[in-house]
Every structure is written in C-alpha cells, then in structure tokens.
Tab-separated table of C-alpha atoms in Angstrom:
chain	number	residue	atom	x	y	z
A	172	MET	CA	-34.834	23.694	181.961
A	173	LYS	CA	-31.415	22.446	182.731
A	174	ILE	CA	-31.500	22.525	186.460
A	175	LEU	CA	-34.782	20.792	186.503
A	176	GLU	CA	-33.774	18.040	183.992
A	177	ASN	CA	-30.605	17.189	185.898
A	178	ILE	CA	-32.515	16.708	189.116
A	179	ILE	CA	-35.194	14.294	187.259
A	180	ALA	CA	-32.330	12.500	186.225
A	181	ASN	CA	-31.229	11.621	189.603
A	182	THR	CA	-33.884	8.987	189.864
A	183	SER	CA	-33.198	7.599	193.256
A	184	LEU	CA	-33.598	11.070	194.849
A	185	LEU	CA	-35.848	11.410	197.674
A	186	PHE	CA	-37.416	14.401	199.855
A	187	THR	CA	-38.288	13.867	203.292
A	188	GLU	CA	-40.094	16.219	205.665
A	189	ALA	CA	-38.091	16.330	208.740
A	190	SER	CA	-40.988	16.637	211.356
A	191	SER	CA	-43.283	13.810	210.118
A	192	GLY	CA	-40.899	11.534	208.126
A	193	ARG	CA	-43.242	11.637	205.029
A	194	THR	CA	-41.113	10.948	201.797
A	195	ILE	CA	-41.805	11.655	198.135
A	196	PRO	CA	-39.453	10.402	195.494
A	197	VAL	CA	-38.472	13.072	192.861
A	198	GLY	CA	-40.090	11.462	190.024
A	199	LYS	CA	-43.509	12.127	191.647
A	200	LEU	CA	-42.613	15.229	193.519
A	201	TYR	CA	-41.955	17.482	190.527
A	202	ARG	CA	-45.085	17.007	188.477
A	203	SER	CA	-47.484	16.565	191.567
A	204	LEU	CA	-49.301	19.585	190.754
A	205	GLY	CA	-50.113	18.649	187.301
A	206	LEU	CA	-49.236	22.326	185.954
A	207	ASN	CA	-49.298	23.233	182.003
A	208	PRO	CA	-45.667	23.242	181.014
A	209	VAL	CA	-46.214	26.030	178.687
A	210	GLU	CA	-48.251	28.187	181.096
A	211	LYS	CA	-46.196	31.374	182.042
A	212	GLY	CA	-46.463	34.477	184.495
A	213	LEU	CA	-44.758	35.217	187.956
A	214	LEU	CA	-45.063	33.094	191.015
A	215	PHE	CA	-44.380	34.786	194.488
A	216	LEU	CA	-42.923	31.835	196.595
A	217	TYR	CA	-42.753	32.825	200.080
A	218	ASN	CA	-40.114	30.037	201.245
A	219	ASP	CA	-39.927	28.307	204.512
A	220	ASN	CA	-37.708	25.309	203.466
A	221	LEU	CA	-40.564	22.745	204.316
A	222	LEU	CA	-41.511	20.185	201.829
A	223	HIS	CA	-44.415	21.899	200.354
A	224	SER	CA	-42.566	24.816	199.415
A	225	ILE	CA	-39.810	22.672	197.834
A	226	GLU	CA	-42.640	20.791	196.146
A	227	THR	CA	-44.146	24.027	194.583
A	228	LEU	CA	-40.721	25.175	193.834
A	229	LEU	CA	-40.357	22.188	191.537
A	230	ASN	CA	-43.486	22.103	190.003
A	231	PHE	CA	-43.242	25.499	188.654
A	232	TYR	CA	-39.704	25.412	187.901
A	233	GLY	CA	-40.900	22.841	185.077
A	234	THR	CA	-42.970	25.358	183.537
A	235	ALA	CA	-42.453	28.764	181.619
A	236	HIS	CA	-43.006	30.427	184.858
A	237	THR	CA	-40.751	32.989	186.527
A	238	ILE	CA	-40.068	32.148	190.190
A	239	ALA	CA	-39.319	34.790	192.739
A	240	LEU	CA	-37.928	33.261	195.796
A	241	LEU	CA	-38.789	35.310	198.907
A	242	GLY	CA	-38.450	34.789	202.819
A	243	GLN	CA	-41.544	33.905	204.513
A	244	LYS	CA	-40.863	36.049	207.504
A	245	LEU	CA	-40.409	39.239	205.550
A	246	HIS	CA	-42.521	42.098	207.058
A	247	PRO	CA	-46.025	42.368	205.592
A	248	ASP	CA	-45.226	45.891	204.530
A	249	PHE	CA	-42.415	44.559	202.580
A	250	LYS	CA	-44.621	41.796	201.138
A	251	ASN	CA	-47.427	44.245	199.831
A	252	ARG	CA	-44.975	46.716	198.402
A	253	LEU	CA	-43.327	43.780	196.282
A	254	GLU	CA	-46.890	42.474	195.305
A	255	GLY	CA	-48.191	45.936	194.411
A	256	GLU	CA	-45.204	46.579	192.062
A	257	TYR	CA	-44.983	43.264	190.467
A	258	LEU	CA	-48.786	42.066	190.322
A	259	PRO	CA	-47.579	38.196	190.489
A	260	LYS	CA	-50.198	35.751	188.957
A	261	TYR	CA	-49.665	33.420	191.944
A	262	ILE	CA	-48.588	33.740	195.352
A	263	PHE	CA	-47.641	30.935	197.683
A	264	ASP	CA	-47.708	31.876	201.419
A	265	PRO	CA	-48.955	29.465	203.907
A	266	GLN	CA	-48.562	32.232	206.533
A	267	ARG	CA	-51.725	34.121	205.074
A	268	HIS	CA	-55.412	33.175	204.782
A	269	ASP	CA	-56.232	35.852	202.149
A	270	ILE	CA	-54.846	38.631	200.197
A	271	GLU	CA	-56.646	41.316	198.562
A	272	GLY	CA	-57.196	40.854	194.831
A	273	TYR	CA	-56.297	36.935	195.013
A	274	THR	CA	-58.235	33.929	195.441
A	275	LEU	CA	-56.840	30.816	197.216
A	276	LYS	CA	-57.066	27.620	195.269
A	277	GLU	CA	-56.326	23.977	196.120
A	278	PHE	CA	-53.588	22.642	193.777
A	279	SER	CA	-53.130	19.623	196.047
A	280	ASP	CA	-54.135	18.070	199.429
A	281	THR	CA	-51.253	19.968	200.975
A	282	ILE	CA	-50.854	22.945	198.696
A	283	LYS	CA	-52.735	25.993	198.428
A	284	ILE	CA	-51.972	28.798	196.206
A	285	PHE	CA	-53.133	32.425	195.937
A	286	MET	CA	-54.420	33.288	192.097
A	287	LYS	CA	-54.664	36.857	191.114
A	288	ASP	CA	-58.342	37.657	190.162
A	289	ASP	CA	-57.895	39.839	187.190
A	290	TYR	CA	-54.610	38.812	186.074
A	291	ARG	CA	-53.686	40.366	182.676
A	292	HIS	CA	-51.280	38.286	180.198
A	293	GLU	CA	-49.922	41.269	178.714
A	294	THR	CA	-47.147	41.598	181.534
A	295	LYS	CA	-44.010	40.930	179.438
A	296	ILE	CA	-41.378	38.857	181.411
A	297	ASN	CA	-38.358	38.052	179.446
A	298	PRO	CA	-38.063	34.211	179.085
A	299	GLU	CA	-34.263	34.354	180.366
A	300	ILE	CA	-35.632	35.184	183.676
A	301	LYS	CA	-36.127	32.038	185.750
A	302	ILE	CA	-35.429	32.783	189.269
A	303	LEU	CA	-35.475	36.221	191.166
A	304	LEU	CA	-33.966	36.904	194.457
A	305	SER	CA	-33.875	39.851	196.850
A	306	THR	CA	-30.830	41.491	197.975
A	307	SER	CA	-32.388	44.554	199.529
A	308	GLY	CA	-33.417	43.051	203.018
A	309	THR	CA	-36.742	43.085	204.710
A	310	THR	CA	-37.503	46.686	204.839
A	311	GLY	CA	-35.770	48.627	202.053
A	312	THR	CA	-36.601	49.527	198.202
A	313	PRO	CA	-37.591	46.498	196.754
A	314	LYS	CA	-34.847	45.193	194.169
A	315	LEU	CA	-34.590	41.709	192.709
A	316	VAL	CA	-31.689	39.974	191.151
A	317	LYS	CA	-32.311	38.177	187.728
A	318	LEU	CA	-31.232	34.773	187.252
A	319	SER	CA	-31.324	32.603	184.360
A	320	ASP	CA	-31.596	28.754	184.280
A	321	GLU	CA	-28.681	28.484	182.417
A	322	GLY	CA	-26.586	30.892	184.630
A	323	LEU	CA	-27.819	28.806	187.664
A	324	TYR	CA	-26.807	25.395	185.968
A	325	GLN	CA	-23.458	26.588	184.734
A	326	ASN	CA	-22.853	27.501	188.320
A	327	ALA	CA	-24.085	24.301	189.782
A	328	LEU	CA	-21.819	22.542	187.271
A	329	SER	CA	-18.843	24.606	188.618
A	330	ILE	CA	-19.745	23.713	192.240
A	331	LEU	CA	-19.941	19.734	191.307
A	332	GLU	CA	-16.514	19.955	189.935
A	333	TYR	CA	-15.125	20.187	193.901
A	334	MET	CA	-17.906	19.416	195.878
A	335	PRO	CA	-17.676	15.754	197.190
A	336	ILE	CA	-21.392	14.786	197.058
A	337	LEU	CA	-22.397	11.372	196.920
A	338	GLU	CA	-25.555	9.525	195.789
A	339	SER	CA	-25.759	8.170	199.387
A	340	ASP	CA	-25.927	11.625	200.998
A	341	VAL	CA	-28.417	12.970	203.360
A	342	VAL	CA	-28.724	16.960	202.979
A	343	PRO	CA	-30.687	19.004	205.371
A	344	LEU	CA	-31.951	22.284	204.107
A	345	ASN	CA	-30.681	24.597	206.952
A	346	VAL	CA	-30.108	27.553	204.694
A	347	PRO	CA	-33.086	29.075	203.460
A	348	ILE	CA	-33.321	28.500	199.696
A	349	ASN	CA	-34.281	32.276	199.012
A	350	PHE	CA	-30.729	32.962	199.780
A	351	VAL	CA	-28.691	31.910	196.709
A	352	TYR	CA	-26.337	30.013	198.754
A	353	GLY	CA	-29.346	27.869	200.115
A	354	PHE	CA	-30.484	27.522	196.641
A	355	SER	CA	-27.391	26.428	195.318
A	356	ILE	CA	-27.168	23.491	197.963
A	357	LEU	CA	-30.635	22.501	196.984
A	358	THR	CA	-30.007	22.125	193.202
A	359	THR	CA	-26.486	20.968	193.278
A	360	ASN	CA	-27.475	18.227	195.888
A	361	CYS	CA	-30.588	17.643	194.168
A	362	MET	CA	-28.371	16.492	191.093
A	363	ARG	CA	-26.137	14.053	192.968
A	364	ALA	CA	-27.229	13.364	196.487
A	365	GLY	CA	-29.593	10.772	197.612
A	366	ARG	CA	-31.943	12.441	200.139
A	367	ILE	CA	-33.089	16.134	200.875
A	368	VAL	CA	-34.405	16.580	204.094
A	369	CYS	CA	-36.777	19.862	204.477
A	370	CYS	CA	-36.806	21.325	207.362
A	371	ASP	CA	-37.678	24.849	209.225
A	372	LYS	CA	-35.218	24.212	212.157
A	373	ASP	CA	-31.618	26.036	212.479
A	374	ILE	CA	-28.951	24.392	214.021
A	375	MET	CA	-29.132	26.324	217.417
A	376	GLN	CA	-32.316	24.323	217.954
A	377	LYS	CA	-32.340	20.906	219.854
A	378	GLU	CA	-34.749	19.735	217.160
A	379	PHE	CA	-32.324	20.021	214.371
A	380	TRP	CA	-29.769	17.939	216.042
A	381	GLU	CA	-32.473	15.082	217.058
A	382	ASP	CA	-33.216	14.966	213.212
A	383	MET	CA	-29.691	14.864	212.522
A	384	ASP	CA	-29.453	11.589	214.612
A	385	ARG	CA	-32.650	10.392	213.192
A	386	TYR	CA	-31.555	11.010	209.328
A	387	GLY	CA	-27.769	10.975	209.557
A	388	TYR	CA	-27.018	14.198	207.929
A	389	SER	CA	-23.909	14.088	205.547
A	390	THR	CA	-23.234	17.826	205.396
A	391	LEU	CA	-23.873	21.109	207.066
A	392	GLY	CA	-23.651	24.714	205.678
A	393	GLY	CA	-23.843	28.102	206.939
A	394	VAL	CA	-22.194	31.430	207.243
A	395	PRO	CA	-19.483	32.606	209.632
A	396	TYR	CA	-21.767	33.685	212.370
A	397	LEU	CA	-23.270	30.129	212.491
A	398	TYR	CA	-20.024	28.696	212.833
A	399	GLU	CA	-18.874	31.095	215.408
A	400	ASN	CA	-21.834	29.804	217.595
A	401	LEU	CA	-21.427	25.876	216.605
A	402	ASN	CA	-17.690	26.752	218.322
A	403	ARG	CA	-19.359	28.606	221.257
A	404	ILE	CA	-21.875	25.280	221.819
A	405	GLY	CA	-18.845	22.963	221.505
A	406	PHE	CA	-19.579	21.253	218.483
A	407	PHE	CA	-16.091	20.985	217.565
A	408	ARG	CA	-15.124	19.013	220.351
A	409	LYS	CA	-16.617	15.760	219.212
A	410	ASP	CA	-17.389	13.462	216.291
A	411	SER	CA	-20.434	13.561	214.354
A	412	SER	CA	-20.187	10.054	212.645
A	413	SER	CA	-22.676	10.625	209.579
A	414	LEU	CA	-20.870	13.985	209.002
A	415	ARG	CA	-18.685	14.093	205.969
A	416	TYR	CA	-18.207	17.796	205.248
A	417	LEU	CA	-19.102	21.067	205.890
A	418	THR	CA	-19.610	24.370	203.987
A	419	HIS	CA	-19.541	28.222	204.458
A	420	THR	CA	-20.110	31.173	202.578
A	421	GLY	CA	-21.100	34.715	203.302
A	422	GLY	CA	-18.011	36.117	204.913
A	423	THR	CA	-14.591	35.434	206.314
A	424	ILE	CA	-14.119	32.987	208.993
A	425	ASN	CA	-11.316	34.314	211.624
A	426	ASN	CA	-8.068	32.594	212.068
A	427	GLU	CA	-8.646	31.168	215.434
A	428	LEU	CA	-11.820	29.445	214.175
A	429	ARG	CA	-9.965	28.226	211.124
A	430	LYS	CA	-7.617	26.480	213.247
A	431	ILE	CA	-10.165	24.826	215.476
A	432	ILE	CA	-12.336	23.894	212.441
A	433	PHE	CA	-8.841	22.232	210.505
A	434	SER	CA	-8.405	20.438	213.807
A	435	TYR	CA	-11.932	19.006	213.995
A	436	CYS	CA	-11.281	17.835	210.298
A	437	LYS	CA	-8.077	16.368	211.012
A	438	GLU	CA	-9.161	14.543	213.982
A	439	TYR	CA	-12.332	13.173	212.700
A	440	ASN	CA	-11.794	12.864	208.985
A	441	LYS	CA	-14.201	15.509	207.838
A	442	GLU	CA	-13.708	18.097	204.721
A	443	PHE	CA	-14.539	21.697	205.108
A	444	PHE	CA	-15.116	24.112	201.966
A	445	ALA	CA	-14.450	27.587	202.479
A	446	GLN	CA	-16.752	29.549	199.718
A	447	TYR	CA	-17.038	32.872	198.444
A	448	GLY	CA	-19.999	33.935	196.570
A	449	GLN	CA	-22.442	36.674	195.525
A	450	THR	CA	-26.280	36.395	194.227
A	451	GLU	CA	-25.370	38.265	191.142
A	452	ALA	CA	-23.073	35.138	190.178
A	453	GLY	CA	-25.709	32.608	190.900
A	454	GLY	CA	-23.969	31.484	194.304
A	455	ARG	CA	-20.510	30.225	194.899
A	456	MET	CA	-17.457	31.955	193.073
A	457	ALA	CA	-14.614	30.583	194.880
A	458	TYR	CA	-13.469	27.767	197.308
A	459	LEU	CA	-10.729	27.193	199.604
A	460	SER	CA	-10.525	23.137	200.410
A	461	THR	CA	-9.528	22.099	204.345
A	462	GLN	CA	-5.810	21.994	203.922
A	463	GLY	CA	-6.200	25.730	203.042
A	464	LEU	CA	-7.634	26.677	206.134
A	465	LEU	CA	-4.378	27.096	207.570
A	466	ASN	CA	-3.155	29.518	205.276
A	467	GLU	CA	-2.831	33.279	205.523
A	468	GLU	CA	-6.207	34.906	206.901
A	469	THR	CA	-9.048	35.973	204.623
A	470	SER	CA	-8.228	33.686	201.784
A	471	ILE	CA	-10.985	32.582	199.528
A	472	GLY	CA	-9.016	30.055	197.638
A	473	VAL	CA	-9.460	29.830	193.720
A	474	PRO	CA	-12.209	30.655	191.345
A	475	VAL	CA	-14.443	27.805	190.443
A	476	LYS	CA	-13.963	26.037	187.046
A	477	GLY	CA	-15.086	28.291	184.138
A	478	GLY	CA	-14.520	31.445	186.575
A	479	ASN	CA	-11.790	34.013	186.637
A	480	PHE	CA	-10.849	36.796	188.717
A	481	THR	CA	-8.936	40.024	188.025
A	482	ILE	CA	-8.456	42.716	190.292
A	483	ASP	CA	-8.875	46.818	189.586
A	484	GLU	CA	-5.306	48.243	189.639
A	485	GLU	CA	-6.888	51.489	190.847
A	486	THR	CA	-9.575	50.583	193.414
A	487	GLU	CA	-8.162	46.845	194.246
A	488	GLU	CA	-12.070	45.696	193.409
A	489	LEU	CA	-12.239	42.193	192.697
A	490	ILE	CA	-13.764	41.422	189.587
A	491	PHE	CA	-15.488	38.087	188.387
A	492	SER	CA	-16.287	36.550	184.798
A	493	HIS	CA	-18.537	33.393	184.381
A	494	SER	CA	-21.258	32.217	182.381
A	495	SER	CA	-23.415	32.533	185.843
A	496	ILE	CA	-23.335	36.408	185.888
A	497	PHE	CA	-26.802	37.451	186.245
A	498	GLY	CA	-28.846	39.570	183.943
A	499	GLY	CA	-29.652	42.695	185.854
A	500	TYR	CA	-31.664	44.277	188.516
A	501	ALA	CA	-35.242	44.819	188.724
A	502	GLY	CA	-36.953	47.717	190.789
A	503	THR	CA	-40.380	47.583	188.812
A	504	LEU	CA	-42.269	45.230	186.824
A	505	GLU	CA	-41.268	46.663	183.576
A	506	ASP	CA	-37.443	45.830	184.458
A	507	LEU	CA	-38.540	42.291	184.024
A	508	ALA	CA	-38.976	42.937	180.259
A	509	ASP	CA	-35.105	42.653	179.733
A	510	TYR	CA	-32.415	40.340	180.473
A	511	ASP	CA	-29.074	42.193	180.190
A	512	GLN	CA	-26.082	39.517	181.192
A	513	LYS	CA	-22.757	41.516	181.572
A	514	PRO	CA	-19.323	39.700	180.768
A	515	VAL	CA	-18.022	40.457	184.332
A	516	LEU	CA	-19.428	41.057	187.792
A	517	ARG	CA	-17.786	43.854	189.968
A	518	THR	CA	-17.938	42.561	193.298
A	519	GLY	CA	-17.620	45.633	195.428
A	520	ASP	CA	-14.881	43.774	197.491
A	521	THR	CA	-11.270	44.622	197.731
A	522	ALA	CA	-8.800	41.736	197.176
A	523	ARG	CA	-5.362	40.666	196.408
A	524	GLU	CA	-3.764	37.733	194.770
A	525	ASP	CA	-0.643	35.886	195.956
A	526	GLN	CA	2.280	34.363	193.931
A	527	ASP	CA	0.463	30.903	193.752
A	528	GLY	CA	-3.050	32.257	192.355
A	529	ILE	CA	-4.696	32.167	195.760
A	530	TYR	CA	-6.982	35.261	196.479
A	531	TYR	CA	-7.628	37.225	199.751
A	532	ILE	CA	-10.681	39.544	200.437
A	533	THR	CA	-9.358	42.589	202.223
A	534	GLY	CA	-12.769	44.573	202.724
A	535	ARG	CA	-15.715	45.956	201.254
A	536	ILE	CA	-15.298	49.086	199.324
A	537	LYS	CA	-18.223	50.626	201.127
A	538	ARG	CA	-16.876	49.877	204.681
A	539	ILE	CA	-13.959	51.989	204.618
A	540	ILE	CA	-13.742	54.731	207.379
A	541	LYS	CA	-11.531	57.887	207.142
A	542	LEU	CA	-10.266	58.506	210.619
A	543	PHE	CA	-8.361	61.810	210.540
A	544	GLY	CA	-7.423	61.238	207.053
A	545	ILE	CA	-6.295	57.523	207.539
A	546	ARG	CA	-8.312	55.040	205.427
A	547	LEU	CA	-9.421	51.963	207.899
A	548	ASN	CA	-11.384	48.848	206.576
A	549	LEU	CA	-14.065	47.915	209.184
A	550	ASP	CA	-13.939	44.183	208.093
A	551	GLU	CA	-10.233	44.044	208.714
A	552	VAL	CA	-10.721	45.666	212.243
A	553	GLU	CA	-13.531	43.203	212.998
A	554	PHE	CA	-10.862	40.409	211.787
A	555	ILE	CA	-8.251	41.683	213.938
A	556	LEU	CA	-10.439	41.780	216.912
A	557	LYS	CA	-11.706	38.041	216.379
A	558	ASN	CA	-8.244	36.689	215.932
A	559	GLU	CA	-6.810	38.785	219.095
A	560	LEU	CA	-9.698	37.927	221.587
A	561	GLN	CA	-10.553	34.345	221.115
A	562	GLY	CA	-12.791	34.226	218.245
A	563	SER	CA	-15.656	36.193	219.517
A	564	THR	CA	-18.254	38.127	217.571
A	565	PHE	CA	-17.788	41.834	216.749
A	566	ALA	CA	-19.472	44.400	214.434
A	567	CYS	CA	-17.684	47.565	213.518
A	568	LEU	CA	-19.537	50.668	212.613
A	569	ASN	CA	-18.303	54.202	211.025
A	570	ASP	CA	-19.689	57.056	213.447
A	571	ARG	CA	-19.390	59.758	210.959
A	572	ASP	CA	-15.782	59.258	210.142
A	573	LYS	CA	-15.017	60.336	213.892
A	574	LYS	CA	-14.969	57.153	215.845
A	575	ILE	CA	-15.170	53.202	215.321
A	576	VAL	CA	-18.076	51.901	217.135
A	577	VAL	CA	-17.307	48.257	218.320
A	578	MET	CA	-20.322	46.054	219.181
A	579	TYR	CA	-19.879	42.789	220.954
A	580	ASP	CA	-22.300	39.990	222.139
A	581	HIS	CA	-20.350	38.106	224.898
A	582	LYS	CA	-20.716	39.737	228.518
A	583	GLU	CA	-17.354	38.356	229.375
A	584	THR	CA	-15.621	40.631	226.695
A	585	ASP	CA	-13.619	43.373	228.519
A	586	PRO	CA	-14.324	46.426	226.420
A	587	GLN	CA	-10.633	47.995	227.576
A	588	ALA	CA	-9.199	44.658	225.757
A	589	ILE	CA	-11.174	45.917	222.687
A	590	LYS	CA	-9.522	49.233	222.850
A	591	ASP	CA	-6.072	48.178	223.755
A	592	THR	CA	-6.179	45.709	220.648
A	593	ILE	CA	-6.985	48.518	218.334
A	594	LYS	CA	-4.278	50.764	219.757
A	595	ASN	CA	-1.716	48.362	219.590
A	596	LYS	CA	-2.381	46.800	216.134
A	597	LEU	CA	-3.789	49.890	214.430
A	598	HIS	CA	-2.289	52.672	216.499
A	599	ILE	CA	-5.770	54.281	217.087
A	600	HIS	CA	-6.145	56.235	220.272
A	601	PRO	CA	-8.816	54.634	222.596
A	602	GLN	CA	-10.732	57.783	222.735
A	603	TYR	CA	-11.647	57.232	219.147
A	604	VAL	CA	-13.076	53.766	219.741
A	605	GLN	CA	-16.608	53.340	221.174
A	606	THR	CA	-17.569	50.184	222.381
A	607	GLU	CA	-21.055	48.690	223.286
A	608	TYR	CA	-22.425	45.386	224.514
A	609	ILE	CA	-25.688	44.014	222.583
A	610	GLU	CA	-27.476	41.181	223.824
A	611	SER	CA	-27.801	39.520	220.280
A	612	PHE	CA	-26.700	40.763	216.933
A	613	PRO	CA	-29.892	41.178	214.285
A	614	LEU	CA	-29.505	38.921	211.261
A	615	SER	CA	-30.737	39.636	207.890
A	616	GLN	CA	-32.642	36.895	206.031
A	617	ASN	CA	-29.431	35.150	204.985
A	618	GLY	CA	-28.135	34.819	208.360
A	619	LYS	CA	-25.849	37.557	208.108
A	620	ILE	CA	-25.423	40.335	210.890
A	621	ASN	CA	-27.544	43.145	209.437
A	622	TYR	CA	-25.319	46.016	209.428
A	623	PRO	CA	-27.782	48.547	207.903
A	624	LEU	CA	-30.011	47.945	210.883
A	625	LEU	CA	-27.204	48.326	213.588
A	626	GLN	CA	-26.083	51.616	211.679
A	627	ASN	CA	-29.794	52.978	211.682
A	628	LEU	CA	-30.022	52.014	215.314
A	629	GLN	CA	-26.765	53.619	215.976
A	630	HIS	CA	-27.918	57.002	214.287
A	631	GLU	CA	-31.099	56.865	216.274
A	632	ASN	CA	-29.075	56.558	219.610
A	633	PRO	CA	-25.819	58.125	219.262
C-alpha cells in the first residue's frame, strides 16, 4: 500500500474537522478502527469530505479491501442499482439509517458502517484494484474505473515533481474526493503538507471563507466553472495572505480569465497551475505553470514526469502513456475479477503540439457538430464566446446538426451579441444559432457543467 505508507511517513500530518476544530494526527487516524489488514472485500464509501469519511477511507486503505469512492448525494435509485449489482461487503453512508440486507455496526464512537448480512466470500476481486471511481454521473448505467495503488502512487509522484507543497501547508478538501482530482489533492497533500482541513462547504459559501481565515488555507483547487464564479464575486481583486498557489483541472480556462488570474498571481506573489487529467489516468496528466497562462489559448502545458503524449495523425486524438493508466472499466460484479492495464490511454480529446513541445486541447471528438457539412467543435465555440464576451459562462449544444444552441446564465448578456460573435468569428448565419437564458447550469458530481442533462432537457423541450 504505497499511498498509505507515504502518508503515514508524513508523521507531522494533522487532520482537522473544519466545523468543530477537532484534530487527529495521522498516526492515530489511519488505524483508529482496528481493522484486520488481511480482510478483503468491497467497501462502498459515500463520501462527503468530512473527517469521519477520510478516517474510514484511510482505515480501509490499509487493508486488502477494494474501495469504491462515490458521491454521497447520488440519487437513491442510482445507489440501489450500484449496490444491487456489486453486493458490497460494507457500505459507509451517514445519510441513511437502514439498508435492506445490511446491519448497521458501530466501528467507533463517530463511525457506523453497514455490513452485509449474508456476505459470501466467493466474490472475486482482483487484488490490483484498490480504488473504484464512477464516470457515469448520477443517473446513468453504473460504470466504474478500476485503479491500482501502484498507478495512483506513480501519478502522485509525478505531481509532486512540480507541485510546491510544503510541510507547513494547510489544505482544504474543497474538491470532492470521489472525483479523481479531489482524490489526487488528498493523497499528494497527505504525503507532503502539514494539515488537511476536512469540510463540506464549497467556495461559494460564506462559511468556507470564514474557515479560510480561521485555518489559513495555503491552496485552493477547482474546475473552470469555479474560477469563473470566483472572478464574478471579485476574488481576484484582493489578496488572501495565507494563499500560496491555486490549481485547476477539468477543462480550459478562457483567455480573459487567464489574464486576470495571471495579474492576480503577479501582484500578490501567488502561483497557479493549470492542469489536465482524466480519471482513467489516476488524476493529473499535464500541467502549465503561472507564466504559461499568457501563452496561446487552450494550452495544457507539458506531460507530467514519466508521462508522454502522442497525437493520432488521422483523428488528432491525444494519446497518453504513463504507469498510472487504469485497469479497465467495471459494469458488473464479475468485471472486478480482472485488471487489464493498457499501455496507453486514448483521451477522446483532440489536440495539437507546438514547436516547443507545449500541447493544446482543441476539443472533444464527441463534441463535433456538422452544420451544412462543416465540422465545428462546440468546445471551440464556447471558448470564442467566453473570450469575446467578458469571460461569461456559456454552454453550447448540438440541435440535431441543424442549429447551435447557446445557453448562458448572465441576464445581462445580450443574445444578439452571441449571434453576432458567432457570425463574425465562424461565419455562421444567426438563424442557425439559438440562444437560451438559464438561471443556473446543472453541475455533475465533479463540479463541471452537466452536458448530458442539458442535452436531454433540450430534447424534451425543443
């Protein structure tokens, strides 16, 4: 268990519950439940980033169990489908008082876990599978990514090569750890930082900033949508003295916002790391440091140490190789018997490389619209709109290859300006552009705009 061994080796590490201030050192936390290290099975951990969730995770990580990290706010039907398919031995879910076929047992004064009544040990789980993460949202077919301890450890080592984590750092868990980015933030900082603050508030809540003043957060992480909201509330206009650096992944930050963040970093002596990654590679695959923010749009920088990019000459798809590549997907319990690690990951993103070895994402293969036979990348359309219209948030959808649907959440945005921008930049006649105001964008568990849900709503209300 290389991840846990390296966390334990950081002997001064503390875990603090944000709301109460209760603090437990790592040496006590990871073995507080007295679990049998050779016991194996499957644990479903419905995570909320609070201290008891992290405590449960680290305790079970030190055993032979496989851990499925899942969002606590998942729809009950989705939970039932997952549990019916995978028949986990243990379920940690503080939101429920009973689960049919399970008995709630006290593992400590603060941690209660459901245990399956008739658990059968013939369930075969490949010992390489340490963590399972969902990629199918909250209502789709359960689909889990199989990740090994070795792969996660190798990815963490690559991140620690460039991330300026200090032993004095105080790190909030403001990104859910059932999202691979959040899990990566947890593991890498547990290896090097001084204090992990466990919290369930996001940065749009007043209590989060009160906690930041109280504990002195050294870093923040988030997806582009979060940074767009930070810009909206004026975060980049003043200093946060304890903050040393910020990180992001999960999409491209538009040019206007990149310039604002760069100016903020320069004025207040901060660092920013724009990153690119996918669950199937265990976390972060490329990074761009602060100075690179002023480079050409959509740059993701260079691959992490130990990783390599190639681009498919025919499709322009970005292909990644690293020892952190996952061991396949699981759609059924039987799928957990195998761990088949491929040498490369086909990302599904199109990209290009410049003469200096810097990579740029140009879109998603599945986000292509063919309007009158002309291929348009909807991600590029969004990017153009964000840059031309003061960094506002837009979501572009494909209306049956007949129209581009542009959704926006700022009432002040002029719909005609959207159509004019697309006409001027892409030569698309305004009659083929449909604009819609939406009060707020639905978000997926990882904080990104939920495009499948938006597309479904569009089909229901054409």
